[in-house]
mmCIF file of C-alpha atoms in Angstrom:
data_model
loop_
_atom_site.group_PDB
_atom_site.id
_atom_site.type_symbol
_atom_site.label_atom_id
_atom_site.label_comp_id
_atom_site.label_asym_id
_atom_site.label_seq_id
_atom_site.Cartn_x
_atom_site.Cartn_y
_atom_site.Cartn_z
ATOM 1 C CA MET A 1 23.936 81.504 37.374
ATOM 2 C CA ARG A 2 20.295 80.723 37.389
ATOM 3 C CA ARG A 3 19.373 77.250 38.382
ATOM 4 C CA PHE A 4 16.455 75.618 36.789
ATOM 5 C CA ARG A 5 14.724 72.315 36.957
ATOM 6 C CA VAL A 6 11.866 70.795 35.039
ATOM 7 C CA ARG A 7 10.226 68.514 37.514
ATOM 8 C CA GLY A 8 13.505 67.701 39.073
ATOM 9 C CA THR A 9 15.330 66.933 35.842
ATOM 10 C CA ASP A 10 18.318 68.554 34.261
ATOM 11 C CA PRO A 11 16.821 70.914 31.667
ATOM 12 C CA HIS A 12 19.666 70.333 29.234
ATOM 13 C CA THR A 13 18.426 66.870 28.466
ATOM 14 C CA LEU A 14 15.130 68.353 27.276
ATOM 15 C CA ALA A 15 16.605 70.009 24.190
ATOM 16 C CA GLY A 16 15.655 67.054 21.989
ATOM 17 C CA ALA A 17 12.116 66.777 23.293
ATOM 18 C CA TYR A 18 11.782 70.534 22.904
ATOM 19 C CA ALA A 19 12.932 70.502 19.274
ATOM 20 C CA LEU A 20 10.442 67.699 18.567
ATOM 21 C CA ASP A 21 7.576 69.571 20.297
ATOM 22 C CA ALA A 22 7.368 66.620 22.651
ATOM 23 C CA LEU A 23 7.063 68.751 25.774
ATOM 24 C CA GLY A 24 3.693 69.533 27.290
ATOM 25 C CA ALA A 25 2.678 73.181 27.438
ATOM 26 C CA SER A 26 4.044 73.888 30.911
ATOM 27 C CA ASP A 27 7.335 72.033 30.359
ATOM 28 C CA ARG A 28 7.722 73.891 27.113
ATOM 29 C CA ALA A 29 7.173 77.282 28.732
ATOM 30 C CA ARG A 30 9.668 76.502 31.458
ATOM 31 C CA PHE A 31 12.231 75.218 29.007
ATOM 32 C CA GLU A 32 11.877 78.381 26.939
ATOM 33 C CA ARG A 33 12.526 80.466 30.042
ATOM 34 C CA HIS A 34 15.606 78.365 30.585
ATOM 35 C CA LEU A 35 16.745 78.946 26.999
ATOM 36 C CA SER A 36 16.475 82.696 27.366
ATOM 37 C CA GLY A 37 19.123 82.548 30.075
ATOM 38 C CA CYS A 38 21.380 79.944 28.499
ATOM 39 C CA PRO A 39 22.858 80.937 25.103
ATOM 40 C CA ALA A 40 24.653 77.618 24.679
ATOM 41 C CA CYS A 41 21.383 75.724 25.230
ATOM 42 C CA ALA A 42 19.579 78.051 22.825
ATOM 43 C CA GLN A 43 22.217 77.359 20.212
ATOM 44 C CA GLU A 44 21.914 73.626 20.692
ATOM 45 C CA ALA A 45 18.129 73.833 20.503
ATOM 46 C CA ARG A 46 18.369 75.759 17.239
ATOM 47 C CA GLY A 47 20.676 73.153 15.716
ATOM 48 C CA LEU A 48 18.306 70.393 16.747
ATOM 49 C CA GLN A 49 15.385 72.364 15.317
ATOM 50 C CA GLU A 50 17.214 72.622 11.993
ATOM 51 C CA ALA A 51 17.666 68.850 12.018
ATOM 52 C CA THR A 52 14.047 68.324 13.056
ATOM 53 C CA ALA A 53 12.862 70.576 10.242
ATOM 54 C CA ARG A 54 14.560 68.247 7.773
ATOM 55 C CA LEU A 55 12.293 65.406 8.915
ATOM 56 C CA SER A 56 9.522 67.178 7.050
ATOM 57 C CA ASP A 57 11.344 66.433 3.770
ATOM 58 C CA THR A 58 9.961 62.904 3.983
ATOM 59 C CA LEU A 59 6.426 64.272 4.257
ATOM 60 C CA ALA A 60 6.362 66.856 1.486
ATOM 61 C CA THR A 61 3.436 66.240 -0.757
ATOM 62 C CA GLN A 62 1.144 67.959 -3.186
ATOM 63 C CA PRO A 63 -1.033 70.520 -1.377
ATOM 64 C CA PRO A 64 -4.783 70.070 -1.883
ATOM 65 C CA GLU A 65 -6.409 71.539 -4.936
ATOM 66 C CA GLY A 66 -7.325 75.169 -4.455
ATOM 67 C CA MET A 67 -5.391 75.659 -1.241
ATOM 68 C CA ARG A 68 -2.967 78.027 -2.914
ATOM 69 C CA GLU A 69 -5.799 80.253 -4.075
ATOM 70 C CA ARG A 70 -7.424 80.176 -0.642
ATOM 71 C CA VAL A 71 -4.191 81.012 1.144
ATOM 72 C CA MET A 72 -3.236 83.762 -1.312
ATOM 73 C CA ALA A 73 -6.717 85.274 -1.019
ATOM 74 C CA ALA A 74 -6.552 85.135 2.790
ATOM 75 C CA ALA A 75 -3.103 86.734 2.719
ATOM 76 C CA ALA A 76 -4.381 89.548 0.527
ATOM 77 C CA ARG A 77 -6.976 90.300 3.212
ATOM 78 C CA THR A 78 -4.560 89.969 6.120
ATOM 79 C CA ARG A 79 -2.483 92.789 7.474
ATOM 80 C CA GLN A 80 1.139 91.961 8.106
ATOM 81 C CA ASN A 81 2.764 92.503 11.460
ATOM 82 C CA PRO A 82 5.715 94.842 11.696
ATOM 83 C CA PRO A 83 9.097 93.399 12.607
ATOM 84 C CA ALA A 84 9.595 92.622 16.268
ATOM 85 C CA ALA A 85 11.074 95.661 17.966
ATOM 86 C CA ARG A 86 14.799 95.295 18.215
ATOM 87 C CA PRO A 87 17.735 97.555 17.511
ATOM 88 C CA ALA A 88 18.412 98.123 13.835
ATOM 89 C CA ARG A 89 21.516 96.266 12.767
ATOM 90 C CA ALA A 90 23.338 98.442 10.342
ATOM 91 C CA GLY A 91 24.798 96.422 7.521
ATOM 92 C CA SER A 92 23.123 93.181 8.467
ATOM 93 C CA ALA A 93 20.445 93.636 5.856
ATOM 94 C CA GLY A 94 22.324 91.788 3.192
ATOM 95 C CA TRP A 95 19.854 92.363 0.425
ATOM 96 C CA PRO A 96 19.650 96.118 0.201
ATOM 97 C CA GLY A 97 16.673 97.279 -1.686
ATOM 98 C CA ARG A 98 14.913 93.997 -1.373
ATOM 99 C CA ARG A 99 11.710 93.937 0.552
ATOM 100 C CA TRP A 100 11.556 91.670 3.526
ATOM 101 C CA GLY A 101 9.265 89.298 1.734
ATOM 102 C CA ILE A 102 11.779 88.775 -1.019
ATOM 103 C CA ALA A 103 14.431 88.150 1.605
ATOM 104 C CA LEU A 104 12.299 85.487 3.222
ATOM 105 C CA ALA A 105 11.460 83.999 -0.132
ATOM 106 C CA CYS A 106 15.099 83.847 -1.141
ATOM 107 C CA GLY A 107 15.901 82.267 2.177
ATOM 108 C CA VAL A 108 13.207 79.700 1.776
ATOM 109 C CA LEU A 109 14.167 78.925 -1.780
ATOM 110 C CA ALA A 110 17.818 78.563 -1.015
ATOM 111 C CA VAL A 111 17.002 76.713 2.176
ATOM 112 C CA ALA A 112 20.064 78.168 3.870
ATOM 113 C CA VAL A 113 19.456 81.733 4.774
ATOM 114 C CA VAL A 114 22.130 84.279 5.283
ATOM 115 C CA VAL A 115 20.286 87.493 5.332
ATOM 116 C CA GLY A 116 17.223 89.095 6.669
ATOM 117 C CA GLY A 117 16.999 92.630 5.638
ATOM 118 C CA LEU A 118 13.515 93.604 6.316
ATOM 119 C CA ALA A 119 12.715 97.139 7.029
ATOM 120 C CA PHE A 120 10.356 99.870 6.257
ATOM 121 C CA HIS A 121 13.139 102.290 5.408
ATOM 122 C CA MET A 122 13.744 100.458 2.186
ATOM 123 C CA GLN A 123 10.796 102.198 0.596
ATOM 124 C CA GLN A 124 12.991 104.486 -1.474
ATOM 125 C CA GLN A 125 14.652 101.546 -3.156
ATOM 126 C CA LEU A 126 11.403 99.915 -3.978
ATOM 127 C CA ASN A 127 10.973 101.505 -7.362
ATOM 128 C CA GLN A 128 13.822 99.654 -8.987
ATOM 129 C CA ASP A 129 12.554 96.413 -7.595
ATOM 130 C CA GLN A 130 9.039 97.021 -8.657
ATOM 131 C CA SER A 131 9.119 96.032 -12.286
ATOM 132 C CA ARG A 132 10.988 92.875 -11.402
ATOM 133 C CA SER A 133 8.571 92.150 -8.591
ATOM 134 C CA ARG A 134 5.665 92.706 -10.941
ATOM 135 C CA ALA A 135 7.131 90.290 -13.424
ATOM 136 C CA ILE A 136 7.698 87.744 -10.677
ATOM 137 C CA ALA A 137 4.190 88.319 -9.348
ATOM 138 C CA ALA A 138 2.762 87.764 -12.813
ATOM 139 C CA VAL A 139 4.327 84.318 -12.880
ATOM 140 C CA LEU A 140 3.495 83.395 -9.319
ATOM 141 C CA ASN A 141 -0.062 84.586 -9.471
ATOM 142 C CA ALA A 142 -0.758 83.027 -12.832
ATOM 143 C CA PRO A 143 -3.463 80.366 -12.610
ATOM 144 C CA ASP A 144 -1.180 77.868 -14.343
ATOM 145 C CA ALA A 145 1.902 78.577 -12.214
ATOM 146 C CA ALA A 146 3.843 75.394 -11.604
ATOM 147 C CA MET A 147 6.868 74.832 -9.442
ATOM 148 C CA MET A 148 9.641 72.315 -9.823
ATOM 149 C CA THR A 149 13.061 71.676 -8.396
ATOM 150 C CA VAL A 150 15.985 70.636 -10.552
ATOM 151 C CA ALA A 151 19.168 68.969 -9.380
ATOM 152 C CA ALA A 152 22.438 70.098 -10.911
ATOM 153 C CA SER A 153 24.393 67.251 -12.410
ATOM 154 C CA ARG A 154 27.315 65.879 -10.404
ATOM 155 C CA THR A 155 26.966 68.484 -7.641
ATOM 156 C CA ARG A 156 24.764 69.148 -4.641
ATOM 157 C CA GLY A 157 23.397 72.223 -6.358
ATOM 158 C CA SER A 158 19.766 72.667 -7.155
ATOM 159 C CA GLY A 159 17.474 75.106 -8.827
ATOM 160 C CA THR A 160 13.869 76.053 -8.301
ATOM 161 C CA ILE A 161 11.649 77.039 -11.175
ATOM 162 C CA VAL A 162 8.235 78.600 -10.990
ATOM 163 C CA MET A 163 6.828 78.794 -14.478
ATOM 164 C CA SER A 164 3.718 79.975 -16.238
ATOM 165 C CA HIS A 165 2.904 79.589 -19.901
ATOM 166 C CA GLN A 166 0.199 82.219 -19.549
ATOM 167 C CA ALA A 167 2.808 84.700 -18.348
ATOM 168 C CA HIS A 168 5.319 83.369 -20.942
ATOM 169 C CA ALA A 169 7.915 83.423 -18.206
ATOM 170 C CA LEU A 170 9.564 81.555 -15.397
ATOM 171 C CA VAL A 171 11.234 82.520 -12.155
ATOM 172 C CA PHE A 172 14.460 80.753 -11.353
ATOM 173 C CA THR A 173 16.675 80.610 -8.328
ATOM 174 C CA ALA A 174 19.591 78.345 -7.521
ATOM 175 C CA ALA A 175 21.398 77.126 -4.458
ATOM 176 C CA ARG A 176 24.764 75.513 -3.853
ATOM 177 C CA LEU A 177 25.934 75.675 -7.452
ATOM 178 C CA PRO A 178 29.693 75.133 -7.722
ATOM 179 C CA SER A 179 31.455 78.478 -7.546
ATOM 180 C CA LEU A 180 33.010 79.791 -10.728
ATOM 181 C CA PRO A 181 36.148 81.812 -11.391
ATOM 182 C CA SER A 182 35.387 85.529 -11.498
ATOM 183 C CA SER A 183 35.674 85.498 -15.297
ATOM 184 C CA GLU A 184 32.655 83.198 -15.540
ATOM 185 C CA ARG A 185 28.983 83.285 -14.669
ATOM 186 C CA TYR A 186 26.101 80.903 -15.041
ATOM 187 C CA GLU A 187 23.943 81.586 -18.064
ATOM 188 C CA LEU A 188 20.357 80.491 -18.470
ATOM 189 C CA TRP A 189 18.982 78.997 -21.667
ATOM 190 C CA LEU A 190 15.608 78.259 -23.161
ATOM 191 C CA MET A 191 15.912 75.529 -25.738
ATOM 192 C CA GLY A 192 13.212 75.019 -28.304
ATOM 193 C CA SER A 193 13.038 73.406 -31.721
ATOM 194 C CA SER A 194 15.090 76.285 -33.176
ATOM 195 C CA GLY A 195 17.953 75.755 -30.740
ATOM 196 C CA PRO A 196 19.097 77.419 -27.548
ATOM 197 C CA ARG A 197 18.126 81.007 -26.786
ATOM 198 C CA ALA A 198 20.157 82.987 -24.251
ATOM 199 C CA ALA A 199 17.828 83.750 -21.351
ATOM 200 C CA GLY A 200 19.956 85.867 -19.064
ATOM 201 C CA MET A 201 22.745 85.546 -16.567
ATOM 202 C CA LEU A 202 22.409 84.264 -13.060
ATOM 203 C CA PRO A 203 23.463 86.862 -10.521
ATOM 204 C CA ALA A 204 26.531 86.024 -8.475
ATOM 205 C CA PRO A 205 25.448 83.938 -5.503
ATOM 206 C CA ARG A 206 25.630 85.228 -1.984
ATOM 207 C CA ALA A 207 26.662 82.507 0.364
ATOM 208 C CA GLY A 208 25.746 79.873 -2.158
ATOM 209 C CA MET A 209 22.365 81.119 -3.233
ATOM 210 C CA THR A 210 21.132 83.406 -5.949
ATOM 211 C CA ALA A 211 18.322 85.909 -5.943
ATOM 212 C CA PRO A 212 15.348 84.904 -8.107
ATOM 213 C CA VAL A 213 15.658 85.920 -11.744
ATOM 214 C CA ILE A 214 12.867 86.247 -14.212
ATOM 215 C CA VAL A 215 13.224 84.557 -17.603
ATOM 216 C CA SER A 216 10.745 85.791 -20.166
ATOM 217 C CA GLY A 217 9.977 84.655 -23.676
ATOM 218 C CA LEU A 218 9.025 81.162 -22.589
ATOM 219 C CA ARG A 219 7.482 79.062 -25.364
ATOM 220 C CA SER A 220 5.611 75.820 -25.230
ATOM 221 C CA GLY A 221 7.923 72.839 -25.609
ATOM 222 C CA ASP A 222 10.974 74.677 -24.289
ATOM 223 C CA GLU A 223 13.648 73.069 -22.218
ATOM 224 C CA PHE A 224 15.375 75.107 -19.544
ATOM 225 C CA ALA A 225 19.108 74.765 -19.013
ATOM 226 C CA VAL A 226 22.047 76.342 -17.234
ATOM 227 C CA SER A 227 25.712 76.393 -18.227
ATOM 228 C CA ALA A 228 28.882 78.156 -17.114
ATOM 229 C CA GLU A 229 29.874 80.875 -19.572
ATOM 230 C CA PRO A 230 32.213 83.871 -19.803
ATOM 231 C CA ALA A 231 30.946 86.589 -17.457
ATOM 232 C CA SER A 232 29.876 88.766 -20.404
ATOM 233 C CA GLY A 233 27.540 86.015 -21.559
ATOM 234 C CA SER A 234 27.512 83.800 -24.639
ATOM 235 C CA ARG A 235 25.102 83.705 -27.551
ATOM 236 C CA HIS A 236 25.398 79.942 -27.715
ATOM 237 C CA PRO A 237 26.252 77.549 -24.917
ATOM 238 C CA SER A 238 29.989 76.861 -24.872
ATOM 239 C CA SER A 239 30.138 74.371 -22.017
ATOM 240 C CA PRO A 240 28.074 71.359 -20.971
ATOM 241 C CA MET A 241 24.793 72.089 -19.250
ATOM 242 C CA ILE A 242 24.986 71.628 -15.509
ATOM 243 C CA MET A 243 21.240 71.666 -15.269
ATOM 244 C CA LYS A 244 18.641 70.813 -17.860
ATOM 245 C CA VAL A 245 14.969 70.158 -17.578
ATOM 246 C CA THR A 246 12.070 69.691 -19.937
ATOM 247 C CA LEU A 247 9.356 72.117 -18.960
ATOM 248 C CA PRO A 248 5.771 70.866 -18.958
ATOM 249 C CA SER A 249 3.849 72.228 -21.918
ATOM 250 C CA MET B 1 -1.129 95.726 -0.645
ATOM 251 C CA ALA B 2 2.447 95.534 -1.832
ATOM 252 C CA ARG B 3 2.654 93.313 -4.838
ATOM 253 C CA GLY B 4 6.304 92.496 -4.284
ATOM 254 C CA ASP B 5 5.400 90.965 -0.963
ATOM 255 C CA GLU B 6 2.721 88.862 -2.550
ATOM 256 C CA ALA B 7 5.179 87.680 -5.151
ATOM 257 C CA ALA B 8 7.694 86.757 -2.498
ATOM 258 C CA TYR B 9 4.996 85.006 -0.571
ATOM 259 C CA GLY B 10 4.101 83.061 -3.682
ATOM 260 C CA LEU B 11 7.655 81.740 -3.787
ATOM 261 C CA VAL B 12 7.488 80.808 -0.129
ATOM 262 C CA TYR B 13 4.226 79.035 -0.737
ATOM 263 C CA ALA B 14 5.506 77.205 -3.791
ATOM 264 C CA GLN B 15 8.483 75.902 -1.903
ATOM 265 C CA LEU B 16 7.057 75.039 1.494
ATOM 266 C CA ALA B 17 3.305 74.482 1.312
ATOM 267 C CA GLY B 18 3.869 70.817 0.460
ATOM 268 C CA HIS B 19 5.959 70.367 3.592
ATOM 269 C CA VAL B 20 3.468 72.227 5.768
ATOM 270 C CA ILE B 21 0.520 70.136 4.610
ATOM 271 C CA GLY B 22 2.646 67.011 4.949
ATOM 272 C CA ILE B 23 3.433 67.757 8.581
ATOM 273 C CA ALA B 24 -0.180 68.591 9.364
ATOM 274 C CA ARG B 25 -1.440 65.371 7.762
ATOM 275 C CA SER B 26 1.156 63.261 9.496
ATOM 276 C CA VAL B 27 0.404 64.613 12.949
ATOM 277 C CA LEU B 28 -3.346 65.134 12.642
ATOM 278 C CA ARG B 29 -4.270 62.086 10.542
ATOM 279 C CA ASP B 30 -7.318 63.925 9.304
ATOM 280 C CA PRO B 31 -7.227 65.639 5.899
ATOM 281 C CA ALA B 32 -9.781 68.326 6.723
ATOM 282 C CA GLN B 33 -8.150 69.352 9.981
ATOM 283 C CA ALA B 34 -4.740 69.134 8.357
ATOM 284 C CA GLU B 35 -5.730 71.547 5.648
ATOM 285 C CA GLU B 36 -7.187 73.919 8.204
ATOM 286 C CA VAL B 37 -3.996 73.904 10.246
ATOM 287 C CA ALA B 38 -1.801 74.190 7.154
ATOM 288 C CA GLN B 39 -3.724 77.235 5.994
ATOM 289 C CA GLU B 40 -3.463 78.835 9.433
ATOM 290 C CA VAL B 41 0.272 78.216 9.474
ATOM 291 C CA LEU B 42 0.803 79.596 5.981
ATOM 292 C CA LEU B 43 -1.212 82.663 6.865
ATOM 293 C CA GLU B 44 0.811 83.095 10.036
ATOM 294 C CA VAL B 45 3.952 82.980 7.918
ATOM 295 C CA TRP B 46 2.545 85.775 5.803
ATOM 296 C CA ARG B 47 1.516 87.802 8.838
ATOM 297 C CA ASP B 48 4.770 87.381 10.738
ATOM 298 C CA ALA B 49 7.305 87.141 7.914
ATOM 299 C CA ALA B 50 8.843 90.420 9.050
ATOM 300 C CA ARG B 51 9.551 88.807 12.388
ATOM 301 C CA TYR B 52 11.558 86.027 10.893
ATOM 302 C CA ASP B 53 15.121 86.474 12.105
ATOM 303 C CA PRO B 54 17.718 84.835 9.848
ATOM 304 C CA HIS B 55 20.264 84.982 12.638
ATOM 305 C CA ARG B 56 18.215 82.423 14.502
ATOM 306 C CA GLY B 57 18.060 79.801 11.824
ATOM 307 C CA THR B 58 16.973 79.056 8.293
ATOM 308 C CA ALA B 59 13.685 80.232 6.891
ATOM 309 C CA LYS B 60 12.708 76.641 6.277
ATOM 310 C CA ALA B 61 13.282 75.678 9.898
ATOM 311 C CA TRP B 62 11.312 78.700 10.994
ATOM 312 C CA VAL B 63 8.297 77.681 8.919
ATOM 313 C CA MET B 64 8.584 73.955 9.716
ATOM 314 C CA THR B 65 8.911 74.596 13.442
ATOM 315 C CA LEU B 66 5.802 76.736 13.328
ATOM 316 C CA ALA B 67 3.919 74.132 11.292
ATOM 317 C CA HIS B 68 4.820 71.271 13.601
ATOM 318 C CA ARG B 69 4.052 73.317 16.701
ATOM 319 C CA ARG B 70 0.599 74.276 15.436
ATOM 320 C CA ALA B 71 -0.207 70.742 14.347
ATOM 321 C CA VAL B 72 0.862 69.377 17.711
ATOM 322 C CA ASP B 73 -1.064 72.044 19.596
ATOM 323 C CA ARG B 74 -4.165 71.127 17.647
ATOM 324 C CA VAL B 75 -3.806 67.406 18.149
ATOM 325 C CA ARG B 76 -3.380 67.905 21.862
ATOM 326 C CA SER B 77 -6.450 70.069 22.171
ATOM 327 C CA GLU B 78 -9.230 68.225 23.957
ATOM 328 C CA GLN B 79 -11.416 67.352 21.025
ATOM 329 C CA ALA B 80 -8.617 65.915 19.006
ATOM 330 C CA ALA B 81 -7.219 64.070 21.987
ATOM 331 C CA ALA B 82 -10.456 62.151 22.349
ATOM 332 C CA ASP B 83 -10.512 61.065 18.706
ATOM 333 C CA ARG B 84 -6.938 60.094 18.857
ATOM 334 C CA GLU B 85 -7.179 57.640 21.698
ATOM 335 C CA GLN B 86 -8.558 55.045 19.327
ATOM 336 C CA ARG B 87 -5.822 55.598 16.847
ATOM 337 C CA ALA B 88 -2.999 55.448 19.351
ATOM 338 C CA ALA B 89 -2.803 51.728 18.968
ATOM 339 C CA LYS B 90 -1.798 51.988 15.352
ATOM 340 C CA LEU B 91 1.772 53.019 15.595
ATOM 341 C CA GLU B 92 3.212 52.138 12.270
ATOM 342 C CA VAL B 93 4.578 55.157 10.539
ATOM 343 C CA SER B 94 4.658 55.108 6.803
ATOM 344 C CA TYR B 95 6.606 57.667 4.852
ATOM 345 C CA ASP B 96 4.018 57.946 2.183
ATOM 346 C CA VAL B 97 5.813 60.511 0.166
ATOM 347 C CA VAL B 98 4.825 61.937 -3.132
ATOM 348 C CA ALA B 99 8.003 63.801 -3.875
ATOM 349 C CA GLU B 100 7.695 64.969 -7.447
ATOM 350 C CA THR B 101 11.176 66.262 -7.929
ATOM 351 C CA VAL B 102 14.551 64.596 -7.963
ATOM 352 C CA ALA B 103 15.977 67.081 -5.502
ATOM 353 C CA ALA B 104 13.079 66.596 -3.114
ATOM 354 C CA ARG B 105 13.468 62.846 -3.398
ATOM 355 C CA LEU B 106 17.177 63.075 -2.702
ATOM 356 C CA ASP B 107 16.540 65.274 0.331
ATOM 357 C CA ALA B 108 13.990 62.787 1.641
ATOM 358 C CA GLU B 109 16.277 59.849 0.973
ATOM 359 C CA GLN B 110 19.073 61.497 2.890
ATOM 360 C CA VAL B 111 16.760 62.006 5.858
ATOM 361 C CA ARG B 112 15.616 58.366 5.737
ATOM 362 C CA ARG B 113 19.169 57.134 5.469
ATOM 363 C CA CYS B 114 20.192 59.259 8.461
ATOM 364 C CA LEU B 115 17.146 58.138 10.444
ATOM 365 C CA GLY B 116 18.152 54.598 9.620
ATOM 366 C CA SER B 117 21.576 55.155 11.161
ATOM 367 C CA LEU B 118 20.038 55.784 14.587
ATOM 368 C CA THR B 119 19.464 53.136 17.228
ATOM 369 C CA ASP B 120 15.988 51.619 17.259
ATOM 370 C CA LEU B 121 15.004 53.492 20.392
ATOM 371 C CA GLN B 122 16.316 56.816 19.115
ATOM 372 C CA GLN B 123 14.477 56.312 15.869
ATOM 373 C CA GLU B 124 11.201 55.243 17.492
ATOM 374 C CA SER B 125 11.287 58.089 19.984
ATOM 375 C CA ILE B 126 11.918 60.699 17.317
ATOM 376 C CA THR B 127 9.443 59.186 14.891
ATOM 377 C CA LEU B 128 6.571 58.985 17.359
ATOM 378 C CA ALA B 129 7.167 62.535 18.549
ATOM 379 C CA TYR B 130 7.695 64.166 15.185
ATOM 380 C CA TYR B 131 5.463 62.232 12.832
ATOM 381 C CA ARG B 132 2.687 61.591 15.320
ATOM 382 C CA GLY B 133 2.936 64.478 17.754
ATOM 383 C CA PHE B 134 3.250 62.473 20.970
ATOM 384 C CA THR B 135 4.828 64.026 24.054
ATOM 385 C CA TYR B 136 7.908 62.355 25.461
ATOM 386 C CA ARG B 137 5.792 61.044 28.321
ATOM 387 C CA GLN B 138 3.360 59.443 25.872
ATOM 388 C CA VAL B 139 6.263 58.049 23.884
ATOM 389 C CA ALA B 140 7.706 56.539 27.056
ATOM 390 C CA ALA B 141 4.354 54.925 27.860
ATOM 391 C CA LEU B 142 3.937 53.614 24.312
ATOM 392 C CA LEU B 143 7.429 52.169 24.167
ATOM 393 C CA LYS B 144 7.327 51.026 27.795
ATOM 394 C CA VAL B 145 10.608 52.673 28.696
ATOM 395 C CA PRO B 146 11.394 55.222 31.423
ATOM 396 C CA VAL B 147 10.704 58.878 30.546
ATOM 397 C CA GLY B 148 14.300 59.801 31.300
ATOM 398 C CA THR B 149 15.497 57.333 28.686
ATOM 399 C CA VAL B 150 13.161 58.737 26.050
ATOM 400 C CA LYS B 151 14.311 62.303 26.691
ATOM 401 C CA THR B 152 17.930 61.290 26.396
ATOM 402 C CA ARG B 153 17.341 59.232 23.253
ATOM 403 C CA MET B 154 15.479 62.122 21.632
ATOM 404 C CA ARG B 155 18.395 64.410 22.297
ATOM 405 C CA ASP B 156 21.266 62.140 21.340
ATOM 406 C CA GLY B 157 19.267 60.832 18.380
ATOM 407 C CA LEU B 158 18.669 64.354 17.080
ATOM 408 C CA ILE B 159 22.332 65.209 17.599
ATOM 409 C CA ARG B 160 23.271 62.214 15.491
ATOM 410 C CA LEU B 161 20.663 63.133 12.896
ATOM 411 C CA ARG B 162 21.941 66.716 12.820
ATOM 412 C CA ASP B 163 25.517 65.556 12.258
ATOM 413 C CA CYS B 164 24.482 63.016 9.635
ATOM 414 C CA LEU B 165 22.505 65.646 7.726
ATOM 415 C CA GLY B 166 25.296 68.158 8.067
ATOM 416 C CA VAL B 167 23.098 70.934 9.405
ATOM 417 C CA ASP B 168 24.168 73.249 12.180
#
């Protein structure tokens, strides 16, 4: 067993300061060396980092005007690094056919990530994802794209909507929705002055989160809603909406 | 350029850019520098997204850890350190949040409630380190308590926060 001291102190007590970035550069480097040889400490540090990350929830604010465009433009010019070299984990890529970026995005949107699945060997499956990706990209890259989060009533579930009237579409993903019997699925609705229009089914969640779906045919003045329906889908909502939001015009 | 990746990145941006800029503003206390750091972080996320390892934690924690680290690194760089001396006296931390969504507000409220369940010293230690970017030695000096105490309070405070928030 490797012994380690940071200036004469027990390194285990530094896990909190480490998670808070409250160590100076040299203490930090030494603590990271310690972590690499202590799986239990690394696990504790990760848990504390998850908790620390939540502190940022109190800081979330509107990004400055134009930053999105600047960042997206910089990204378009910037080459991406390949995955860090490590043995391929067969079967661990839980989103087959999804590009790594989608996996990260799903993870970010659902907040709790289960899967990585990023690889170059997924090229062959790209084609089927491409039209969906293009539709999603059209919404996300639209100049009027707007994002909002919706809480599901009486549950801890939530949904994220990115919408664009120019693209006549929105992208929706949900997390932590109550699970349904296998005979039911969540159905999405657009509700305008002429009543509710079926807008597609939500894919079955994986570990509580759903992959983003694209909802097209968005009209000005629509509300967006979600209800539990028979798995084959309904033409009209047959149960109370668990989520409903008025979309900005 | 793969368009699918850009689309995915757009989702990442939509969800987390507000947090990233919030962290940078909180730590740096300077809108221009904060935006610079936030943009660097978001670009780093784009560049290194393939290196994100879901087995090591959530995507959000990955991005937030990076954002806080970069903000802190910047504030501790020499130039910033000089500017900051004058501001060190002002220690009050305000959670000036502009959370536009109900879910975001609920998340933030849960964090505040959990922070509120900590002891004063745990809360002050964590707050000064996270929201202002001080090292534990600086925190100890500011609070006039031994460094060993601050380290311990940061750890047991975060453990309590973790359990209160139900993250693991």
